[in-house]
């Protein structure tokens, strides 16, 4: 009994000592498309419906249950207007947009500020942050921080954000005794992270970056983005609640959608991605595709964003490339059974039949694994790890993913 008592005391002291140790590496979280809160303030002269506000103080535009119920109001306030001469976007007249909480975790943990009411429905990085805080002694806004951004835009319009991200890395390192930082990014946030790292010197990366953990990265695009452009996507809601055509105007207007179209570096020229009633479309047919869906500006936006990370230049830091597999993922879309005109509208106004591929439900496997090419292109380690059944968003809550991240942070 005395031996057991001493052993128990030892374990208590050991665990207490371990839990009080500061984290070995601070963490910065870079969210993906739709992965942080966006706020708006209105001073409009018109609105799409009588129940849509024209005037307001700052409120959460993305994302809340109320906004999903008033989806046409949200779309009108959130969509961008593209100038095909200057090749830049601007907000709808009378709408101001801001992204709250840079450097903090709250607005990347929860998409809805009223999260206690809706629980996990609107959670994003919360499961991971809670895990770091409770199990590895991280502190919100000090040793784990967030880097939210206006995810409607692609990096070519986000130079100021990239500068702020670099400064956040340096500041976070300074706040934590000069320790190097681990960047954990999800989905499109992985592309922003790569874009930033490709523009830093190797000396800077050696000084400030311990490793990058990428979750569900669409390195070479996603076939799913083509449906958003053609016929819209219902934001994961039932079509009875949100008609995809209601949100198509928003999805077409934001350059980040075309930024995520499949790239010809990983899709063959002859590989059909969209089957139409009178034409088929491959990665070489984007101009014709956008002309045929009557959105020619989409092709210009693609030209603006196509070469931002297309070459997939190695980041020059240790990479842990995590991704889900064995989830049915759109590999192509067929609109051939739908009429091309008449009273029922155009063929792209209907929802297509889906030809499935492997992936994580949103991103195709070949794109998720594109980071493998870096194994022979940089001296730093590149480690790929797959998680069977880990869907694109649920990966953020996947227990084995959290355990893998724990091992990286504990070195």
CSV table of N, CA, C and O in Angstrom, one decimal, residues 84-126:
chain,number,residue,atom,x,y,z
A,84,UNK,N,-14.0,44.0,-64.8
A,84,UNK,CA,-13.2,43.2,-65.8
A,84,UNK,C,-12.2,44.1,-66.5
A,84,UNK,O,-11.5,43.6,-67.4
A,85,UNK,N,-12.0,45.4,-66.1
A,85,UNK,CA,-11.0,46.2,-66.7
A,85,UNK,C,-9.8,46.3,-65.7
A,85,UNK,O,-8.6,46.0,-66.0
A,86,UNK,N,-10.1,46.6,-64.4
A,86,UNK,CA,-9.1,46.6,-63.4
A,86,UNK,C,-8.8,45.3,-62.8
A,86,UNK,O,-7.7,45.1,-62.1
A,87,UNK,N,-9.7,44.3,-63.0
A,87,UNK,CA,-9.5,42.9,-62.5
A,87,UNK,C,-9.4,42.9,-61.0
A,87,UNK,O,-8.7,42.1,-60.4
A,88,UNK,N,-10.2,43.7,-60.3
A,88,UNK,CA,-10.4,43.7,-58.9
A,88,UNK,C,-11.9,43.7,-58.5
A,88,UNK,O,-12.7,44.0,-59.4
A,89,UNK,N,-12.1,43.2,-57.3
A,89,UNK,CA,-13.5,43.2,-56.9
A,89,UNK,C,-13.8,44.2,-55.8
A,89,UNK,O,-12.9,44.7,-55.2
A,90,UNK,N,-15.1,44.5,-55.6
A,90,UNK,CA,-15.5,45.5,-54.6
A,90,UNK,C,-16.8,45.0,-54.0
A,90,UNK,O,-17.5,44.2,-54.6
A,91,UNK,N,-17.2,45.5,-52.9
A,91,UNK,CA,-18.4,45.1,-52.2
A,91,UNK,C,-19.6,45.7,-52.9
A,91,UNK,O,-19.5,46.7,-53.7
A,92,UNK,N,-20.8,45.1,-52.7
A,92,UNK,CA,-22.0,45.7,-53.1
A,92,UNK,C,-22.2,47.1,-52.6
A,92,UNK,O,-21.8,47.4,-51.5
A,93,UNK,N,-22.6,48.1,-53.4
A,93,UNK,CA,-22.8,49.5,-52.9
A,93,UNK,C,-23.6,49.5,-51.7
A,93,UNK,O,-24.7,48.9,-51.5
A,94,UNK,N,-23.1,50.3,-50.7
A,94,UNK,CA,-23.8,50.4,-49.4
A,94,UNK,C,-23.5,49.4,-48.4
A,94,UNK,O,-24.0,49.4,-47.3
A,95,UNK,N,-22.5,48.5,-48.7
A,95,UNK,CA,-22.1,47.4,-47.8
A,95,UNK,C,-20.6,47.6,-47.4
A,95,UNK,O,-19.8,47.6,-48.3
A,96,UNK,N,-20.4,47.7,-46.1
A,96,UNK,CA,-19.0,47.6,-45.6
A,96,UNK,C,-18.8,46.2,-45.0
A,96,UNK,O,-19.6,45.7,-44.4
A,97,UNK,N,-17.6,45.7,-45.2
A,97,UNK,CA,-17.2,44.4,-44.8
A,97,UNK,C,-16.0,44.5,-43.9
A,97,UNK,O,-15.0,45.2,-44.2
A,98,UNK,N,-15.9,43.7,-42.8
A,98,UNK,CA,-14.7,43.6,-42.0
A,98,UNK,C,-14.6,42.1,-41.5
A,98,UNK,O,-15.7,41.5,-41.3
A,99,UNK,N,-13.4,41.7,-41.2
A,99,UNK,CA,-13.2,40.4,-40.7
A,99,UNK,C,-12.6,40.6,-39.3
A,99,UNK,O,-11.5,41.1,-39.1
A,100,UNK,N,-13.4,40.2,-38.3
A,100,UNK,CA,-13.1,40.5,-36.9
A,100,UNK,C,-12.1,39.4,-36.3
A,100,UNK,O,-12.0,38.3,-36.8
A,101,UNK,N,-11.4,39.8,-35.3
A,101,UNK,CA,-10.6,38.9,-34.5
A,101,UNK,C,-9.3,38.4,-35.0
A,101,UNK,O,-8.8,37.3,-34.6
A,102,UNK,N,-8.6,39.2,-35.8
A,102,UNK,CA,-7.3,38.8,-36.3
A,102,UNK,C,-6.3,38.6,-35.1
A,102,UNK,O,-6.2,39.5,-34.3
A,103,UNK,N,-5.7,37.5,-35.0
A,103,UNK,CA,-4.8,37.2,-33.9
A,103,UNK,C,-5.4,36.4,-32.8
A,103,UNK,O,-4.7,35.8,-31.9
A,104,UNK,N,-6.7,36.4,-32.7
A,104,UNK,CA,-7.5,35.7,-31.7
A,104,UNK,C,-8.1,34.4,-32.3
A,104,UNK,O,-8.0,34.2,-33.5
A,105,UNK,N,-8.6,33.6,-31.5
A,105,UNK,CA,-9.1,32.3,-32.0
A,105,UNK,C,-10.6,32.3,-32.1
A,105,UNK,O,-11.2,31.4,-32.8
A,106,UNK,N,-11.4,33.1,-31.4
A,106,UNK,CA,-12.8,33.0,-31.4
A,106,UNK,C,-13.5,33.0,-32.7
A,106,UNK,O,-14.3,32.1,-33.0
A,107,UNK,N,-13.1,33.8,-33.6
A,107,UNK,CA,-13.8,33.9,-34.9
A,107,UNK,C,-13.4,32.8,-35.9
A,107,UNK,O,-14.0,32.7,-37.0
A,108,UNK,N,-12.4,32.0,-35.6
A,108,UNK,CA,-12.1,30.8,-36.4
A,108,UNK,C,-12.5,29.6,-35.6
A,108,UNK,O,-12.6,28.5,-36.2
A,109,UNK,N,-12.8,29.7,-34.3
A,109,UNK,CA,-13.4,28.5,-33.6
A,109,UNK,C,-14.8,28.4,-33.9
A,109,UNK,O,-15.3,27.2,-34.1
A,110,UNK,N,-15.6,29.5,-34.1
A,110,UNK,CA,-17.0,29.5,-34.2
A,110,UNK,C,-17.4,30.4,-35.4
A,110,UNK,O,-16.9,31.6,-35.4
A,111,UNK,N,-18.2,30.0,-36.3
A,111,UNK,CA,-18.7,30.8,-37.3
A,111,UNK,C,-19.9,31.7,-36.9
A,111,UNK,O,-20.1,32.8,-37.5
A,112,UNK,N,-20.6,31.3,-35.8
A,112,UNK,CA,-21.7,32.0,-35.3
A,112,UNK,C,-21.3,32.5,-33.9
A,112,UNK,O,-20.9,31.7,-33.1
A,113,UNK,N,-21.4,33.8,-33.7
A,113,UNK,CA,-21.0,34.3,-32.3
A,113,UNK,C,-21.9,33.9,-31.2
A,113,UNK,O,-21.6,33.9,-30.1
A,114,UNK,N,-23.1,33.4,-31.6
A,114,UNK,CA,-24.1,32.8,-30.6
A,114,UNK,C,-23.9,31.3,-30.6
A,114,UNK,O,-24.9,30.6,-30.4
A,115,UNK,N,-22.7,30.8,-30.6
A,115,UNK,CA,-22.4,29.4,-30.7
A,115,UNK,C,-22.9,28.6,-29.6
A,115,UNK,O,-23.3,27.4,-29.7
A,116,UNK,N,-23.0,29.1,-28.3
A,116,UNK,CA,-23.6,28.2,-27.3
A,116,UNK,C,-25.0,27.7,-27.5
A,116,UNK,O,-25.4,26.7,-27.1
A,117,UNK,N,-25.7,28.5,-28.3
A,117,UNK,CA,-27.1,28.2,-28.7
A,117,UNK,C,-27.1,27.0,-29.7
A,117,UNK,O,-27.9,26.1,-29.6
A,118,UNK,N,-26.3,27.2,-30.7
A,118,UNK,CA,-26.3,26.2,-31.8
A,118,UNK,C,-25.3,25.1,-31.7
A,118,UNK,O,-25.2,24.2,-32.5
A,119,UNK,N,-24.5,25.2,-30.7
A,119,UNK,CA,-23.5,24.1,-30.4
A,119,UNK,C,-22.6,23.9,-31.6
A,119,UNK,O,-22.1,24.8,-32.2
A,120,UNK,N,-22.4,22.6,-31.9
A,120,UNK,CA,-21.4,22.2,-32.9
A,120,UNK,C,-21.8,22.5,-34.3
A,120,UNK,O,-21.0,22.4,-35.3
A,121,UNK,N,-23.0,22.9,-34.6
A,121,UNK,CA,-23.4,23.2,-36.0
A,121,UNK,C,-22.6,24.2,-36.6
A,121,UNK,O,-22.3,24.1,-37.8
A,122,UNK,N,-22.1,25.2,-35.9
A,122,UNK,CA,-21.3,26.3,-36.5
A,122,UNK,C,-19.9,26.3,-35.9
A,122,UNK,O,-19.3,27.3,-35.9
A,123,UNK,N,-19.4,25.2,-35.4
A,123,UNK,CA,-18.1,25.1,-35.0
A,123,UNK,C,-17.1,24.9,-36.1
A,123,UNK,O,-17.5,24.4,-37.1
A,124,UNK,N,-15.9,25.4,-35.9
A,124,UNK,CA,-14.9,25.3,-37.0
A,124,UNK,C,-13.6,24.7,-36.3
A,124,UNK,O,-13.5,23.5,-36.2
A,125,UNK,N,-12.7,25.6,-35.9
A,125,UNK,CA,-11.5,25.1,-35.2
A,125,UNK,C,-11.7,24.8,-33.7
A,125,UNK,O,-10.7,24.5,-33.0
A,126,UNK,N,-12.9,24.9,-33.2
A,126,UNK,CA,-13.1,24.9,-31.8
A,126,UNK,C,-12.6,23.6,-31.2
A,126,UNK,O,-12.0,23.5,-30.1
